[in-house]
Amino acid sequence: MKLQPFDSDLIHSVAAQHPTPFYLYDEAGMRGAARALQAAFAWAPAFREFFAVKATPNPHILRLLAEEGCGADCSSLPELLLAERAGIVGERLLLTSNNTPAEEFVAARRLGALINLDAVEHLAYLVRHAGLPEFVSFRYNPGPLREGNAIIGRPEEAKFGVTRAQLFEGYAAARAMGVRRFGLHAMIVSNELDPGSVIATARMLFELVAELSARLEITFELVNLGGGIGIPYRPEDAPVDLAAMGVGVRAAYDASFGGTGLTPPALAMECGRVITGPHGYLVATVRHLKTTYKQYAGLDASMANLMRPGMYGAYHHLSVLGKEHAPATQRYDVTGSLCENNDKFAIDRALPPLAPGELVVVHDVGAHGHAMGFNYNGKLRCAELLLREDGDVQLIRRAETIDDYFATIVW
Ligand SMILES: *Cc1c(COP(=O)(O)O)cnc(C)c1O
């Protein structure tokens, strides 16, 4: 699996200046991914990618994506404030949260963000706490009408969104309150490698827009297809063909809006993973080897730095620097140092023989990686570094210190 643009020499030179573990992101890769997604929807009027802030909540990354034309999709007050600090405000900002507290609605209204409601019950609450917005969108949960996938689960078991009947009630209520601008949203899958799934979601939403528009006599200006585009975590996986996905969505769009007299809505997505996921690397050092019933390689990083393998059993490819082409003659459980047996980056992974002090690179951690870090067992979150297009390596978040860990304790 490719290390580019990080060759072994570059990573060694970064590791000589910054103690491992650390995350290293590739600016050019992230910009390229944002462009590829936008190119797939170049045919759509005013397509916008609202980058899902939770995937990689760092203002340096939000800013470079904003330069590519991306907005920000936020699901908490701190995420809204982070996007604001990165200069993303107004209708480049989208609030898609759930079980939403009043302060989020207030902040979203102050910032002029588009608001996507997770419940019909939230409409009156929003108006009471934050006033009547001009624009309202609802998150649709198709329930048994659609299958979900492993990460997000089956739609009818998912806490997100509103039912089909509630969409009709919700928009009617919003219209009656004086809302004049409408959007529709769904996010049904996560890490989905089949482009047919996004196309099916698009078709479902376009048909709903037609039906809702006709029944309620309202016009939809925005259809948001959500995020959830997968990335090839395993060497044998292929990336989603975004261009083919765009062609499929276009066919559904034309079928619903071409020559029907309906105003064609703008399209949006709120992807995180496909934009930043492949362009982040976790660099760690082999600390100890241990052999009992199995062979273990203990890294100086742990599940506190990357939760996905422990939480979802997710596969992340590993490279041993300097041994990229060496035969994988050993099998290791590659572990951290948490007192949790699921603190493993890989189980029974075939790797070249390892030695303490060697650098191991964990691939495809640019999204939902550092962001999911935690402090259990007194583990500290590590630094984030960004390889700039000009070759500079910039520290964009320092590592936590013991003082940070103690900062909230009332002694
Ligand atoms: C997590 C999330 C996203 C981004 O998902 P990816 O898998 O990173 O594309 C988008 N929208 C909502 C509402 C989410 O919760």
Short mmCIF file of C-alpha atoms in Angstrom, two decimals, residues 24-367:
data_model
loop_
_atom_site.label_atom_id
_atom_site.label_comp_id
_atom_site.label_asym_id
_atom_site.label_seq_id
_atom_site.Cartn_x
_atom_site.Cartn_y
_atom_site.Cartn_z
CA LEU A 24 0.69 13.10 9.68
CA TYR A 25 -1.72 14.50 7.09
CA ASP A 26 -1.17 15.18 3.41
CA GLU A 27 -2.55 18.52 2.24
CA ALA A 28 -2.31 17.73 -1.48
CA GLY A 29 -4.20 14.45 -1.01
CA MET A 30 -7.04 16.14 0.87
CA ARG A 31 -7.36 18.91 -1.69
CA GLY A 32 -7.35 16.32 -4.47
CA ALA A 33 -10.14 14.35 -2.80
CA ALA A 34 -12.29 17.48 -2.37
CA ARG A 35 -11.78 18.30 -6.04
CA ALA A 36 -12.64 14.78 -7.16
CA LEU A 37 -15.94 14.81 -5.26
CA GLN A 38 -16.84 18.23 -6.64
CA ALA A 39 -15.88 17.17 -10.16
CA ALA A 40 -18.29 14.22 -9.90
CA PHE A 41 -21.09 16.73 -9.28
CA ALA A 42 -19.90 19.48 -11.60
CA TRP A 43 -23.12 18.99 -13.61
CA ALA A 44 -25.35 19.78 -10.61
CA PRO A 45 -26.41 23.34 -9.91
CA ALA A 46 -24.42 24.79 -7.01
CA PHE A 47 -23.12 21.51 -5.61
CA ARG A 48 -21.54 21.92 -2.19
CA GLU A 49 -19.56 19.51 -0.04
CA PHE A 50 -20.08 20.36 3.63
CA PHE A 51 -17.06 18.60 5.13
CA ALA A 52 -18.09 16.57 8.20
CA VAL A 53 -16.06 18.35 10.88
CA LYS A 54 -16.20 15.40 13.27
CA ALA A 55 -13.97 13.38 10.92
CA THR A 56 -10.96 15.68 11.26
CA PRO A 57 -11.73 18.60 13.56
CA ASN A 58 -8.69 20.76 12.96
CA PRO A 59 -9.06 24.36 11.74
CA HIS A 60 -6.02 24.10 9.45
CA ILE A 61 -7.72 21.27 7.60
CA LEU A 62 -11.11 23.02 7.56
CA ARG A 63 -9.41 26.09 6.09
CA LEU A 64 -7.66 24.26 3.29
CA LEU A 65 -10.90 22.49 2.42
CA ALA A 66 -12.73 25.84 2.49
CA GLU A 67 -10.19 27.07 -0.07
CA GLU A 68 -11.38 24.19 -2.25
CA GLY A 69 -14.97 25.42 -1.91
CA CYS A 70 -16.09 23.12 0.92
CA GLY A 71 -18.33 24.21 3.73
CA ALA A 72 -18.59 22.51 7.10
CA ASP A 73 -21.15 20.08 8.52
CA CYS A 74 -21.26 20.39 12.31
CA SER A 75 -22.99 18.31 14.92
CA SER A 76 -22.08 20.09 18.14
CA LEU A 77 -21.52 23.57 19.53
CA PRO A 78 -17.73 23.18 19.66
CA GLU A 79 -17.74 22.05 16.02
CA LEU A 80 -19.77 25.12 15.04
CA LEU A 81 -17.32 27.37 16.90
CA LEU A 82 -14.34 25.56 15.35
CA ALA A 83 -15.77 26.08 11.86
CA GLU A 84 -16.38 29.75 12.71
CA ARG A 85 -12.74 30.07 13.83
CA ALA A 86 -11.73 28.55 10.48
CA GLY A 87 -13.72 31.31 8.75
CA ILE A 88 -16.65 29.13 7.67
CA VAL A 89 -19.91 30.93 8.42
CA GLY A 90 -23.30 31.67 6.86
CA GLU A 91 -24.75 29.13 4.48
CA ARG A 92 -21.40 27.39 4.08
CA LEU A 93 -22.16 26.04 7.52
CA LEU A 94 -24.65 23.25 8.14
CA LEU A 95 -25.90 21.95 11.48
CA THR A 96 -26.83 18.26 11.30
CA SER A 97 -27.06 17.22 14.91
CA ASN A 98 -29.41 15.01 16.89
CA ASN A 99 -30.91 15.29 20.34
CA THR A 100 -29.91 18.89 19.80
CA PRO A 101 -29.47 21.29 22.73
CA ALA A 102 -30.86 24.82 22.49
CA GLU A 103 -27.39 26.38 22.53
CA GLU A 104 -26.55 24.66 19.22
CA PHE A 105 -29.63 26.08 17.54
CA VAL A 106 -28.82 29.51 18.97
CA ALA A 107 -25.23 29.35 17.69
CA ALA A 108 -26.32 28.03 14.30
CA ARG A 109 -28.78 30.92 13.94
CA ARG A 110 -26.18 33.48 15.08
CA LEU A 111 -23.75 32.14 12.46
CA GLY A 112 -26.40 32.04 9.73
CA ALA A 113 -25.99 28.27 9.30
CA LEU A 114 -28.39 26.03 7.43
CA ILE A 115 -30.26 23.86 9.93
CA ASN A 116 -31.08 20.23 9.30
CA LEU A 117 -33.56 18.91 11.87
CA ASP A 118 -33.35 15.37 13.21
CA ALA A 119 -36.90 15.36 14.61
CA VAL A 120 -40.25 17.01 13.91
CA GLU A 121 -40.42 17.66 17.65
CA HIS A 122 -37.37 19.93 17.29
CA LEU A 123 -39.08 22.49 15.10
CA ALA A 124 -41.08 24.21 17.84
CA TYR A 125 -38.10 23.91 20.20
CA LEU A 126 -35.84 25.56 17.63
CA VAL A 127 -38.30 28.42 17.12
CA ARG A 128 -38.79 28.87 20.87
CA HIS A 129 -35.09 29.03 21.65
CA ALA A 130 -33.53 30.49 18.56
CA GLY A 131 -36.31 32.11 16.55
CA LEU A 132 -37.81 31.20 13.22
CA PRO A 133 -35.25 30.34 10.53
CA GLU A 134 -35.81 31.09 6.86
CA PHE A 135 -34.58 27.64 5.87
CA VAL A 136 -35.42 24.26 7.33
CA SER A 137 -34.37 20.80 6.27
CA PHE A 138 -35.36 17.45 7.78
CA ARG A 139 -33.27 14.31 8.02
CA TYR A 140 -35.24 11.44 6.55
CA ASN A 141 -34.97 7.92 7.99
CA PRO A 142 -36.57 5.48 5.54
CA GLY A 143 -36.83 2.75 8.19
CA PRO A 144 -37.65 -0.64 6.71
CA LEU A 145 -37.74 0.83 3.20
CA ARG A 146 -33.93 0.74 3.03
CA GLU A 147 -31.08 -1.37 4.36
CA GLY A 148 -28.24 0.31 6.20
CA ASN A 149 -24.80 -1.19 6.71
CA ALA A 150 -22.53 -2.48 9.47
CA ILE A 151 -21.28 0.80 10.93
CA ILE A 152 -24.53 2.75 10.99
CA GLY A 153 -26.93 -0.21 11.41
CA ARG A 154 -30.41 -0.80 10.02
CA PRO A 155 -32.39 2.41 9.50
CA GLU A 156 -35.37 1.32 11.63
CA GLU A 157 -33.01 0.69 14.56
CA ALA A 158 -31.18 3.98 14.06
CA LYS A 159 -31.93 6.94 16.30
CA PHE A 160 -31.54 9.37 13.43
CA GLY A 161 -34.09 11.21 11.36
CA VAL A 162 -37.85 11.26 10.89
CA THR A 163 -40.32 8.90 9.27
CA ARG A 164 -41.87 9.36 5.88
CA ALA A 165 -45.20 10.47 7.37
CA GLN A 166 -43.40 12.92 9.65
CA LEU A 167 -41.77 14.58 6.66
CA PHE A 168 -45.19 15.60 5.38
CA GLU A 169 -46.23 16.87 8.83
CA GLY A 170 -42.91 18.57 9.49
CA TYR A 171 -42.74 20.60 6.30
CA ALA A 172 -46.42 21.52 6.58
CA ALA A 173 -45.84 22.76 10.13
CA ALA A 174 -42.73 24.68 9.10
CA ARG A 175 -44.58 26.30 6.22
CA ALA A 176 -47.44 27.24 8.53
CA MET A 177 -44.94 28.89 10.89
CA GLY A 178 -43.55 30.98 8.03
CA VAL A 179 -40.52 29.00 6.90
CA ARG A 180 -40.05 29.70 3.20
CA ARG A 181 -36.95 27.75 2.14
CA PHE A 182 -36.70 23.98 2.34
CA GLY A 183 -34.14 21.21 2.14
CA LEU A 184 -34.18 17.43 2.50
CA HIS A 185 -31.44 15.19 3.86
CA ALA A 186 -30.67 11.53 4.46
CA MET A 187 -27.60 9.66 5.66
CA ILE A 188 -28.21 5.94 5.60
CA VAL A 189 -24.84 4.21 5.21
CA SER A 190 -21.32 4.65 6.50
CA ASN A 191 -18.04 3.60 4.90
CA GLU A 192 -19.98 2.26 1.91
CA LEU A 193 -17.90 1.19 -1.06
CA ASP A 194 -20.85 0.58 -3.39
CA PRO A 195 -21.60 3.77 -5.34
CA GLY A 196 -25.04 2.30 -6.04
CA SER A 197 -25.96 3.07 -2.45
CA VAL A 198 -25.50 6.85 -2.83
CA ILE A 199 -27.33 6.68 -6.16
CA ALA A 200 -30.25 4.83 -4.51
CA THR A 201 -30.37 7.43 -1.71
CA ALA A 202 -30.37 10.20 -4.28
CA ARG A 203 -33.21 8.59 -6.25
CA MET A 204 -35.22 8.10 -3.07
CA LEU A 205 -34.74 11.75 -2.04
CA PHE A 206 -35.50 13.14 -5.50
CA GLU A 207 -38.74 11.15 -5.67
CA LEU A 208 -39.65 12.38 -2.21
CA VAL A 209 -38.99 15.98 -3.20
CA ALA A 210 -41.36 15.54 -6.13
CA GLU A 211 -44.03 14.09 -3.89
CA LEU A 212 -43.61 16.59 -1.07
CA SER A 213 -43.54 19.52 -3.48
CA ALA A 214 -46.75 18.38 -5.14
CA ARG A 215 -48.62 17.58 -1.93
CA LEU A 216 -47.51 20.63 0.08
CA GLU A 217 -46.93 23.15 -2.68
CA ILE A 218 -43.47 23.99 -1.46
CA THR A 219 -40.19 24.25 -3.37
CA PHE A 220 -37.04 22.45 -2.29
CA GLU A 221 -33.83 24.34 -2.86
CA LEU A 222 -31.39 21.79 -1.42
CA VAL A 223 -31.10 18.01 -1.38
CA ASN A 224 -28.30 16.72 0.83
CA LEU A 225 -27.20 13.15 0.11
CA GLY A 226 -25.31 12.87 3.42
CA GLY A 227 -21.84 11.37 3.80
CA GLY A 228 -20.77 7.79 4.19
CA ILE A 229 -18.75 7.20 1.04
CA GLY A 230 -16.27 4.48 1.92
CA ILE A 231 -12.54 4.24 1.35
CA PRO A 232 -10.38 1.21 0.52
CA TYR A 233 -8.96 0.30 3.92
CA ARG A 234 -7.81 -3.10 2.69
CA PRO A 235 -5.21 -3.43 -0.04
CA GLU A 236 -7.63 -5.53 -2.09
CA ASP A 237 -10.44 -2.90 -1.93
CA ALA A 238 -10.92 -0.45 -4.78
CA PRO A 239 -11.84 3.20 -4.18
CA VAL A 240 -15.38 4.29 -5.00
CA ASP A 241 -15.60 5.49 -8.59
CA LEU A 242 -16.85 8.99 -7.77
CA ALA A 243 -17.30 9.94 -11.41
CA ALA A 244 -19.55 6.91 -12.00
CA MET A 245 -21.46 7.77 -8.83
CA GLY A 246 -22.00 11.30 -10.15
CA VAL A 247 -23.28 9.93 -13.48
CA GLY A 248 -25.75 7.67 -11.66
CA VAL A 249 -27.01 10.48 -9.44
CA ARG A 250 -27.38 12.67 -12.52
CA ALA A 251 -29.59 10.10 -14.26
CA ALA A 252 -31.87 10.00 -11.20
CA TYR A 253 -31.84 13.81 -11.00
CA ASP A 254 -32.78 14.20 -14.65
CA ALA A 255 -35.54 11.61 -14.27
CA SER A 256 -37.07 13.55 -11.38
CA PHE A 257 -36.47 17.14 -12.43
CA GLY A 258 -35.91 17.15 -16.20
CA GLY A 259 -38.93 18.64 -17.97
CA THR A 260 -41.26 18.06 -15.01
CA GLY A 261 -41.78 21.71 -14.16
CA LEU A 262 -40.26 21.14 -10.70
CA THR A 263 -37.53 23.60 -9.72
CA PRO A 264 -34.30 21.56 -9.74
CA PRO A 265 -32.74 21.73 -6.25
CA ALA A 266 -29.08 22.32 -5.49
CA LEU A 267 -27.22 19.22 -4.30
CA ALA A 268 -24.96 18.76 -1.31
CA MET A 269 -23.02 16.06 0.45
CA GLU A 270 -21.46 16.00 3.89
CA CYS A 271 -18.61 13.54 3.48
CA GLY A 272 -15.75 13.22 5.92
CA ARG A 273 -13.98 9.92 5.39
CA VAL A 274 -13.57 10.04 1.61
CA ILE A 275 -12.01 13.52 1.84
CA THR A 276 -9.46 13.06 4.61
CA GLY A 277 -9.40 9.34 5.48
CA PRO A 278 -6.76 8.07 3.04
CA HIS A 279 -4.60 11.16 3.60
CA GLY A 280 -3.73 10.70 7.26
CA TYR A 281 -1.14 8.35 8.76
CA LEU A 282 -0.46 7.42 12.37
CA VAL A 283 3.27 6.99 12.96
CA ALA A 284 4.31 4.96 15.99
CA THR A 285 7.43 3.22 17.28
CA VAL A 286 7.72 -0.45 18.21
CA ARG A 287 8.39 -0.41 21.95
CA HIS A 288 8.48 -4.05 23.03
CA LEU A 289 8.17 -7.47 21.47
CA LYS A 290 6.67 -10.24 23.55
CA THR A 291 6.01 -13.90 22.85
CA THR A 292 3.52 -15.99 24.86
CA TYR A 293 0.81 -18.04 23.15
CA LYS A 294 1.12 -15.50 20.35
CA GLN A 295 3.62 -12.91 19.18
CA TYR A 296 2.94 -9.36 20.27
CA ALA A 297 4.41 -6.13 19.03
CA GLY A 298 3.67 -3.26 21.43
CA LEU A 299 3.64 0.23 19.97
CA ASP A 300 4.00 3.56 21.73
CA ALA A 301 0.53 4.43 20.37
CA SER A 302 -2.62 2.82 21.74
CA MET A 303 -6.33 2.56 21.13
CA ALA A 304 -6.61 5.96 22.82
CA ASN A 305 -4.96 7.37 19.67
CA LEU A 306 -7.03 5.31 17.23
CA MET A 307 -10.21 3.66 18.39
CA ARG A 308 -11.52 2.20 15.12
CA PRO A 309 -9.90 -1.26 15.31
CA GLY A 310 -10.99 -1.78 18.92
CA MET A 311 -14.45 -0.30 18.46
CA TYR A 312 -15.48 -1.69 15.06
CA GLY A 313 -12.88 -4.38 14.41
CA ALA A 314 -11.82 -2.07 11.59
CA TYR A 315 -8.90 -3.03 9.38
CA HIS A 316 -6.06 -0.54 9.05
CA HIS A 317 -3.13 -1.42 6.88
CA LEU A 318 0.29 -1.32 8.58
CA SER A 319 3.67 -0.60 7.01
CA VAL A 320 7.00 -1.12 8.71
CA LEU A 321 9.32 1.63 7.54
CA GLY A 322 12.34 0.33 5.73
CA LYS A 323 10.70 -3.07 5.36
CA GLU A 324 7.96 -2.13 2.89
CA HIS A 325 9.12 -4.83 0.49
CA ALA A 326 10.35 -7.39 3.01
CA PRO A 327 8.47 -10.72 3.11
CA ALA A 328 5.74 -10.89 5.78
CA THR A 329 7.06 -13.99 7.50
CA GLN A 330 5.73 -13.34 11.03
CA ARG A 331 2.31 -12.96 12.60
CA TYR A 332 1.76 -10.35 15.27
CA ASP A 333 -0.96 -8.88 17.37
CA VAL A 334 0.05 -5.23 17.19
CA THR A 335 -0.99 -3.64 20.46
CA GLY A 336 -1.03 -0.47 22.49
CA SER A 337 -0.50 -0.25 26.23
CA LEU A 338 -4.06 0.16 27.50
CA CYS A 339 -5.39 -2.28 30.09
CA GLU A 340 -7.99 -3.45 27.58
CA ASN A 341 -7.57 -6.56 25.48
CA ASN A 342 -9.17 -4.90 22.47
CA ASP A 343 -6.34 -2.36 22.44
CA LYS A 344 -4.96 -3.82 19.24
CA PHE A 345 -4.21 -2.19 15.90
CA ALA A 346 -4.16 -5.58 14.22
CA ILE A 347 -4.68 -9.21 15.16
CA ASP A 348 -2.68 -12.06 13.60
CA ARG A 349 -1.29 -9.65 11.03
CA ALA A 350 1.39 -10.97 8.70
CA LEU A 351 4.34 -8.59 8.89
CA PRO A 352 8.08 -8.70 8.38
CA PRO A 353 10.02 -9.49 11.57
CA LEU A 354 9.88 -6.42 13.81
CA ALA A 355 12.51 -4.94 16.09
CA PRO A 356 12.10 -2.41 18.91
CA GLY A 357 12.70 1.13 17.70
CA GLU A 358 11.30 0.54 14.22
CA LEU A 359 8.63 2.88 12.91
CA VAL A 360 5.21 1.49 12.05
CA VAL A 361 2.79 3.49 9.93
CA VAL A 362 -0.96 2.93 10.37
CA HIS A 363 -2.72 3.84 7.13
CA ASP A 364 -6.02 5.57 6.35
CA VAL A 365 -6.50 7.28 9.69
CA GLY A 366 -7.15 10.80 8.35
CA ALA A 367 -10.86 10.60 9.26
#
